DNA sequence: TATGAATGAGCGTTCATTCAT
DNA sequence: AATGAATGAACGCTCATTCAT
């Protein structure tokens, strides 16, 4: 007899999560109220509770979704196989390219909000977050190791150290991008990272052959980049 | 004419700010209550309002203070003069050493909280934050430039790009440290950064002579560092 | 013309009342939700409103039904005719036997809930309840009177007083049984009441000849009853 | 510096409890809202939480107070020593006298409300309630035993059974009184109980010598009592 | 007729803020 | 100047009730 399909329920759930993400970004985890989230999702406050057991539950779902997307993004970026160094560079560039996207700011804020929530609230969330970071580091490390075996990166380099540095650069770049807003110079940062990776190569001469995929030549655009006001 | 000296007022103000900082770190901006802050500062809730107009006012003051301290820390770290590269490395190490200190976690949390507040609330706060980051980058860039002029870093390197990368590494390292908790491997990260800086040098041979100041040889401790579980 | 017969409507109404009774017993008048009642009755929440105007309406109906059942129970218990004292004792025992039944607890709770509702809510409900109690007392009083006329109870005894006492014992016994749960000693209470009734007999010698009907010898079981912990 | 004394706090607490009791009696445990209780106590809703941690806490306190008073009343009533039967009769009369008091109705409702809460909600409350009833029964039983030893009650009577019966009569009388309102005939009930107790005496002749203490001769007033309308 | 998604009023509770002391 | 009792607005959440399907 029910006309309301599972698809409808899923759509609503999705809408609530989107609305919640938007409000969290705008007002923060505590500042976002259920009423606002509901209004943003086109519902009344009470209706939220047909889809989530509590506000905390909504928050958890938002965070979980964001973490899943985060990891998927990196996995996918590292999936290229022709040259490991190439893949690494592609990954770096793909992630960096995200900074330019519309939702970058929101995602960064949400990520920081998650970091704080994980650092403070439930130990469970913290553990989950730690697992995610470890997995990310391990993925990067394997990538670096493969590049070393392929002779693309100096075998003397500590793979893990480089992986951690890359991840830190990634996280810091997002934060800087958020803080510097329009005047951010993340292109310069990308160029720096790429140059650094090349410096780690055994031979310094292959500096030109990797020319990236989708975002056409970030490196080139650095020169055109306006200086800070 | 007043019995209550300015010094007394300042002391109280300071105590309130310290207490607020502590509570914000523990509970977050919204989670920290005036009553808790007052108790931590040794006052009653009502007394706060003799020194600050509102809770938001307290928060703003805490953030402002944190930003001032942040900038001071970096300025001081870069004040060394004998060798610019040496100074840079010292600065990097000094900041990194902070990660190990008792208050590192608190300061990172507060910094992220500030980042979020600046990204969200008043445009004024955001502008202030942007200025701070720009100044930091400029400081680092000048440092790099000097090192290049002194022949310590390859002149072909984009100074600003390197500066941005260093700052991003710094910020990201703090965040990672917060998220990985005890299992963080910031030593490896420091080693990576140092190695990277050396890679940027024209001659690779000066790798050993900079041996740092207070925290005795982070580089050495990297080898002893246990792997992730 | 209607496909839906009156029988169907009655069956649904009955099912809803049963479900409501069950939920009221479990959760109390306020604690029972329409949704739970509906689920228990095998309907959706909205369907209830085809049979009852409001939740309060359902509650009223439940209470009315309970009061009707209450009175019917006592009328039936007193219907025996061979010996009036015998009938009285049978009635007492039948009611007491109910304490042991599965539904005793539920009925007691519902009865107390009804008592409270009658004492608080509509004056109409209160009047109805009062009528019920008066009728019960009158029934018992007539019974006692007949026993007195039959020479089974001392004619000097105030029939109404004894009737009131018997009813009070009955009500109190149910309440005690509810409160003492498994460790209740209602057998002892029954024995006391029976002994009391015999004490009221002109001659004390007929103490043995009434041996009850269904529940085999409550009196005998008293001795076996364990003491309170 | 505080002008607000402990006495003030105690007074407020008391006021809240009184208000809570009043509202519970009027609307029931669930129907009584914090706002109403606060208003009745002359406070705003939020102020309640300076004195009690939660609504449930207020309820618990009300119930605990009521139970304490209940037990105290019975203990005191049984404290007389000249004649145990006399004490028992006094106790019965004292409790019965309470039925006439202004607050009797409220206390009965509160007691029933407590009974229901104990039967349903926390097992802790239920256990407490059970303890209370057991203690009451034990007290009455000892009283009966002493009366038996003093030759005032037939030694063949089961002391515990009589005690349980007395308590049940007590509880039932309160309930009946609540339901019959003004037309209740609790005097007749008292007379019945007294007569019953005398019937249990070895010799029936001492029927006149106990003439009670404070409430002057309930027995006498029975005759004047109007019949039901 | 029956459904169950949605509403919206109202609850318990928290907490920034005020103010009599 | 400092207290902390009190306020009152707002939050998260529940649930009786409605109504499109």
mmCIF file of C-alpha atoms in Angstrom, chain D:
data_model
loop_
_atom_site.group_PDB
_atom_site.id
_atom_site.type_symbol
_atom_site.label_atom_id
_atom_site.label_comp_id
_atom_site.label_asym_id
_atom_site.label_seq_id
_atom_site.Cartn_x
_atom_site.Cartn_y
_atom_site.Cartn_z
ATOM 1 C CA UNK D 1 29.719 37.123 50.355
ATOM 2 C CA UNK D 2 26.710 34.972 49.762
ATOM 3 C CA UNK D 3 23.557 36.263 51.355
ATOM 4 C CA UNK D 4 21.628 33.144 50.407
ATOM 5 C CA UNK D 5 21.701 30.773 53.328
ATOM 6 C CA UNK D 6 21.296 27.055 53.465
ATOM 7 C CA UNK D 7 17.916 27.693 54.990
ATOM 8 C CA UNK D 8 16.908 29.493 51.842
ATOM 9 C CA UNK D 9 18.035 26.582 49.720
ATOM 10 C CA UNK D 10 16.180 24.167 51.945
ATOM 11 C CA UNK D 11 13.057 26.279 51.754
ATOM 12 C CA UNK D 12 13.231 26.328 47.975
ATOM 13 C CA UNK D 13 13.801 22.602 47.818
ATOM 14 C CA UNK D 14 10.842 22.091 50.064
ATOM 15 C CA UNK D 15 8.713 24.429 47.985
ATOM 16 C CA UNK D 16 9.631 22.543 44.850
ATOM 17 C CA UNK D 17 8.782 19.230 46.441
ATOM 18 C CA UNK D 18 5.467 20.557 47.648
ATOM 19 C CA UNK D 19 4.700 21.990 44.245
ATOM 20 C CA UNK D 20 5.744 18.761 42.572
ATOM 21 C CA UNK D 21 3.519 16.753 44.891
ATOM 22 C CA UNK D 22 0.617 19.023 44.169
ATOM 23 C CA UNK D 23 1.069 18.836 40.432
ATOM 24 C CA UNK D 24 1.622 15.085 40.464
ATOM 25 C CA UNK D 25 -1.611 14.687 42.368
ATOM 26 C CA UNK D 26 -3.403 16.926 39.899
ATOM 27 C CA UNK D 27 -1.948 15.673 36.637
ATOM 28 C CA UNK D 28 -0.087 12.489 37.379
ATOM 29 C CA UNK D 29 3.587 11.725 37.185
ATOM 30 C CA UNK D 30 3.805 12.218 33.435
ATOM 31 C CA UNK D 31 1.237 14.937 33.213
ATOM 32 C CA UNK D 32 2.995 17.190 35.685
ATOM 33 C CA UNK D 33 5.418 19.384 33.776
ATOM 34 C CA UNK D 34 8.522 21.002 35.139
ATOM 35 C CA UNK D 35 7.179 24.368 34.079
ATOM 36 C CA UNK D 36 4.022 23.901 36.099
ATOM 37 C CA UNK D 37 5.917 22.634 39.105
ATOM 38 C CA UNK D 38 8.266 25.593 38.875
ATOM 39 C CA UNK D 39 5.406 28.045 38.518
ATOM 40 C CA UNK D 40 3.650 26.474 41.488
ATOM 41 C CA UNK D 41 6.860 26.838 43.491
ATOM 42 C CA UNK D 42 7.240 30.434 42.346
ATOM 43 C CA UNK D 43 10.207 29.851 40.068
ATOM 44 C CA UNK D 44 11.039 29.650 36.426
ATOM 45 C CA UNK D 45 11.502 26.252 34.880
ATOM 46 C CA UNK D 46 15.258 26.541 34.628
ATOM 47 C CA UNK D 47 15.659 27.314 38.304
ATOM 48 C CA UNK D 48 14.449 23.855 39.271
ATOM 49 C CA UNK D 49 17.711 22.476 37.969
ATOM 50 C CA UNK D 50 19.692 24.270 40.642
ATOM 51 C CA UNK D 51 18.006 22.030 43.160
ATOM 52 C CA UNK D 52 17.370 18.822 41.290
ATOM 53 C CA UNK D 53 19.307 17.184 38.510
ATOM 54 C CA UNK D 54 16.271 16.161 36.510
ATOM 55 C CA UNK D 55 12.537 15.806 36.602
ATOM 56 C CA UNK D 56 12.994 12.174 37.535
ATOM 57 C CA UNK D 57 15.094 13.321 40.448
ATOM 58 C CA UNK D 58 12.293 15.543 41.667
ATOM 59 C CA UNK D 59 9.876 12.664 41.354
ATOM 60 C CA UNK D 60 12.167 10.357 43.255
ATOM 61 C CA UNK D 61 12.492 12.898 46.022
ATOM 62 C CA UNK D 62 8.736 13.331 46.253
ATOM 63 C CA UNK D 63 8.234 9.588 46.417
ATOM 64 C CA UNK D 64 11.021 9.109 48.937
ATOM 65 C CA UNK D 65 9.544 11.807 51.138
ATOM 66 C CA UNK D 66 6.126 10.280 50.926
ATOM 67 C CA UNK D 67 7.430 6.841 51.787
ATOM 68 C CA UNK D 68 9.377 8.170 54.721
ATOM 69 C CA UNK D 69 6.328 9.938 56.073
ATOM 70 C CA UNK D 70 4.276 6.802 55.561
ATOM 71 C CA UNK D 71 6.601 4.649 57.561
ATOM 72 C CA UNK D 72 7.126 7.286 60.239
ATOM 73 C CA UNK D 73 3.394 7.572 60.690
ATOM 74 C CA UNK D 74 2.997 3.874 61.256
ATOM 75 C CA UNK D 75 6.027 3.598 63.542
ATOM 76 C CA UNK D 76 4.791 6.392 65.677
ATOM 77 C CA UNK D 77 1.300 4.982 65.791
ATOM 78 C CA UNK D 78 2.599 1.656 67.040
ATOM 79 C CA UNK D 79 4.872 3.221 69.645
ATOM 80 C CA UNK D 80 2.302 3.119 72.447
ATOM 81 C CA UNK D 81 3.185 0.570 75.123
ATOM 82 C CA UNK D 82 0.564 0.171 77.810
ATOM 83 C CA UNK D 83 -1.491 -2.394 75.919
ATOM 84 C CA UNK D 84 -0.380 -3.883 72.652
ATOM 85 C CA UNK D 85 -3.895 -4.364 71.444
ATOM 86 C CA UNK D 86 -4.545 -0.825 72.507
ATOM 87 C CA UNK D 87 -1.521 0.295 70.476
ATOM 88 C CA UNK D 88 -2.718 -1.642 67.491
ATOM 89 C CA UNK D 89 -6.134 -0.114 67.715
ATOM 90 C CA UNK D 90 -4.580 3.302 68.121
ATOM 91 C CA UNK D 91 -2.481 2.754 65.049
ATOM 92 C CA UNK D 92 -5.468 1.702 63.059
ATOM 93 C CA UNK D 93 -7.356 4.699 64.261
ATOM 94 C CA UNK D 94 -4.503 7.129 63.664
ATOM 95 C CA UNK D 95 -4.093 5.954 60.126
ATOM 96 C CA UNK D 96 -7.785 6.062 59.608
ATOM 97 C CA UNK D 97 -7.966 9.523 61.065
ATOM 98 C CA UNK D 98 -5.605 10.566 58.322
ATOM 99 C CA UNK D 99 -8.313 9.790 55.834
ATOM 100 C CA UNK D 100 -10.265 12.676 57.195
ATOM 101 C CA UNK D 101 -7.441 15.148 56.929
ATOM 102 C CA UNK D 102 -7.158 17.720 54.197
ATOM 103 C CA UNK D 103 -4.242 16.060 52.497
ATOM 104 C CA UNK D 104 -5.551 12.519 52.643
ATOM 105 C CA UNK D 105 -6.761 12.559 49.072
ATOM 106 C CA UNK D 106 -3.458 13.882 47.798
ATOM 107 C CA UNK D 107 -1.470 11.353 49.741
ATOM 108 C CA UNK D 108 -3.555 8.482 48.516
ATOM 109 C CA UNK D 109 -3.179 9.573 44.925
ATOM 110 C CA UNK D 110 0.539 10.026 45.397
ATOM 111 C CA UNK D 111 0.792 6.630 46.993
ATOM 112 C CA UNK D 112 -1.020 4.955 44.112
ATOM 113 C CA UNK D 113 1.099 6.871 41.657
ATOM 114 C CA UNK D 114 4.157 5.602 43.476
ATOM 115 C CA UNK D 115 2.845 2.081 43.457
ATOM 116 C CA UNK D 116 2.427 2.235 39.708
ATOM 117 C CA UNK D 117 5.805 3.859 39.161
ATOM 118 C CA UNK D 118 7.440 1.216 41.312
ATOM 119 C CA UNK D 119 5.641 -1.559 39.474
ATOM 120 C CA UNK D 120 6.732 -0.289 36.104
ATOM 121 C CA UNK D 121 9.777 1.859 36.069
ATOM 122 C CA UNK D 122 13.059 1.291 37.804
ATOM 123 C CA UNK D 123 13.594 -2.001 39.541
ATOM 124 C CA UNK D 124 15.318 0.040 42.220
ATOM 125 C CA UNK D 125 12.158 1.901 43.087
ATOM 126 C CA UNK D 126 10.249 -1.355 43.077
ATOM 127 C CA UNK D 127 12.718 -2.948 45.479
ATOM 128 C CA UNK D 128 12.507 0.047 47.776
ATOM 129 C CA UNK D 129 8.765 -0.135 47.763
ATOM 130 C CA UNK D 130 8.834 -3.835 48.495
ATOM 131 C CA UNK D 131 11.142 -3.250 51.425
ATOM 132 C CA UNK D 132 8.788 -0.647 52.783
ATOM 133 C CA UNK D 133 5.794 -2.930 52.599
ATOM 134 C CA UNK D 134 7.697 -5.805 54.168
ATOM 135 C CA UNK D 135 8.768 -3.571 56.991
ATOM 136 C CA UNK D 136 5.213 -2.439 57.549
ATOM 137 C CA UNK D 137 3.971 -6.003 57.621
ATOM 138 C CA UNK D 138 6.714 -7.034 60.005
ATOM 139 C CA UNK D 139 5.900 -4.156 62.299
ATOM 140 C CA UNK D 140 2.247 -5.084 62.381
ATOM 141 C CA UNK D 141 3.077 -8.749 62.820
ATOM 142 C CA UNK D 142 5.274 -8.066 65.831
ATOM 143 C CA UNK D 143 2.509 -5.999 67.275
ATOM 144 C CA UNK D 144 0.058 -8.820 66.827
ATOM 145 C CA UNK D 145 2.527 -11.305 68.324
ATOM 146 C CA UNK D 146 3.005 -9.135 71.369
ATOM 147 C CA UNK D 147 -0.737 -8.870 71.727
ATOM 148 C CA UNK D 148 -0.943 -12.644 71.569
ATOM 149 C CA UNK D 149 1.732 -13.016 74.221
ATOM 150 C CA UNK D 150 -0.123 -10.508 76.363
ATOM 151 C CA UNK D 151 -3.216 -12.622 75.997
ATOM 152 C CA UNK D 152 -5.018 -9.941 74.109
ATOM 153 C CA UNK D 153 -5.357 -11.898 70.878
ATOM 154 C CA UNK D 154 -6.073 -15.569 70.430
ATOM 155 C CA UNK D 155 -2.689 -17.335 70.150
ATOM 156 C CA UNK D 156 -4.119 -19.660 67.508
ATOM 157 C CA UNK D 157 -4.354 -16.772 65.033
ATOM 158 C CA UNK D 158 -1.632 -16.559 62.373
ATOM 159 C CA UNK D 159 0.069 -13.282 63.265
ATOM 160 C CA UNK D 160 1.427 -12.624 59.817
ATOM 161 C CA UNK D 161 -1.895 -13.330 58.153
ATOM 162 C CA UNK D 162 -3.620 -10.873 60.436
ATOM 163 C CA UNK D 163 -0.895 -8.297 59.803
ATOM 164 C CA UNK D 164 -1.233 -8.642 56.061
ATOM 165 C CA UNK D 165 -4.974 -8.340 56.366
ATOM 166 C CA UNK D 166 -4.711 -5.182 58.425
ATOM 167 C CA UNK D 167 -2.349 -3.609 55.924
ATOM 168 C CA UNK D 168 -4.545 -4.609 53.003
ATOM 169 C CA UNK D 169 -7.541 -3.105 54.767
ATOM 170 C CA UNK D 170 -5.554 0.061 55.288
ATOM 171 C CA UNK D 171 -4.537 0.341 51.638
ATOM 172 C CA UNK D 172 -7.936 -0.616 50.353
ATOM 173 C CA UNK D 173 -9.626 1.836 52.659
ATOM 174 C CA UNK D 174 -7.551 4.658 51.251
ATOM 175 C CA UNK D 175 -8.380 3.642 47.738
ATOM 176 C CA UNK D 176 -12.062 3.331 48.510
ATOM 177 C CA UNK D 177 -12.023 6.661 50.247
ATOM 178 C CA UNK D 178 -10.512 8.217 47.161
ATOM 179 C CA UNK D 179 -13.080 6.651 44.890
ATOM 180 C CA UNK D 180 -16.130 7.240 46.995
ATOM 181 C CA UNK D 181 -15.101 10.799 47.739
ATOM 182 C CA UNK D 182 -17.436 12.492 50.221
ATOM 183 C CA UNK D 183 -19.789 9.602 50.396
ATOM 184 C CA UNK D 184 -17.140 7.221 51.643
ATOM 185 C CA UNK D 185 -17.959 5.337 54.810
ATOM 186 C CA UNK D 186 -14.559 4.732 56.212
ATOM 187 C CA UNK D 187 -15.899 5.076 59.705
ATOM 188 C CA UNK D 188 -17.946 1.987 59.130
ATOM 189 C CA UNK D 189 -14.818 0.272 57.923
ATOM 190 C CA UNK D 190 -12.928 1.300 61.026
ATOM 191 C CA UNK D 191 -15.725 -0.015 63.171
ATOM 192 C CA UNK D 192 -15.588 -3.275 61.287
ATOM 193 C CA UNK D 193 -11.870 -3.631 61.784
ATOM 194 C CA UNK D 194 -12.118 -2.855 65.454
ATOM 195 C CA UNK D 195 -14.885 -5.319 65.879
ATOM 196 C CA UNK D 196 -12.856 -7.867 64.046
ATOM 197 C CA UNK D 197 -9.863 -7.346 66.261
ATOM 198 C CA UNK D 198 -12.043 -7.853 69.278
ATOM 199 C CA UNK D 199 -13.393 -11.020 67.774
ATOM 200 C CA UNK D 200 -9.871 -12.283 67.682
ATOM 201 C CA UNK D 201 -9.476 -11.762 71.404
ATOM 202 C CA UNK D 202 -9.617 -14.925 73.528
ATOM 203 C CA UNK D 203 -12.368 -13.420 75.647
ATOM 204 C CA UNK D 204 -14.967 -11.358 73.922
ATOM 205 C CA UNK D 205 -15.995 -9.380 76.891
ATOM 206 C CA UNK D 206 -13.341 -6.628 76.949
ATOM 207 C CA UNK D 207 -15.076 -4.892 74.088
ATOM 208 C CA UNK D 208 -15.462 -1.545 75.813
ATOM 209 C CA UNK D 209 -12.322 -0.669 77.717
ATOM 210 C CA UNK D 210 -9.940 0.665 75.088
ATOM 211 C CA UNK D 211 -11.502 4.054 74.318
ATOM 212 C CA UNK D 212 -8.903 5.773 72.137
ATOM 213 C CA UNK D 213 -6.650 8.739 72.618
ATOM 214 C CA UNK D 214 -6.555 11.794 70.366
ATOM 215 C CA UNK D 215 -9.277 11.337 67.777
ATOM 216 C CA UNK D 216 -12.130 11.107 70.211
ATOM 217 C CA UNK D 217 -14.078 7.959 69.670
ATOM 218 C CA UNK D 218 -14.347 7.107 66.011
ATOM 219 C CA UNK D 219 -16.538 4.251 66.994
ATOM 220 C CA UNK D 220 -19.118 6.540 68.439
ATOM 221 C CA UNK D 221 -19.271 8.646 65.358
ATOM 222 C CA UNK D 222 -20.152 5.734 63.165
ATOM 223 C CA UNK D 223 -23.746 5.856 64.223
ATOM 224 C CA UNK D 224 -24.054 9.494 63.202
ATOM 225 C CA UNK D 225 -22.600 8.796 59.793
ATOM 226 C CA UNK D 226 -25.065 9.403 56.975
ATOM 227 C CA UNK D 227 -25.778 6.585 54.573
ATOM 228 C CA UNK D 228 -24.815 6.701 50.918
ATOM 229 C CA UNK D 229 -26.856 8.992 48.726
#
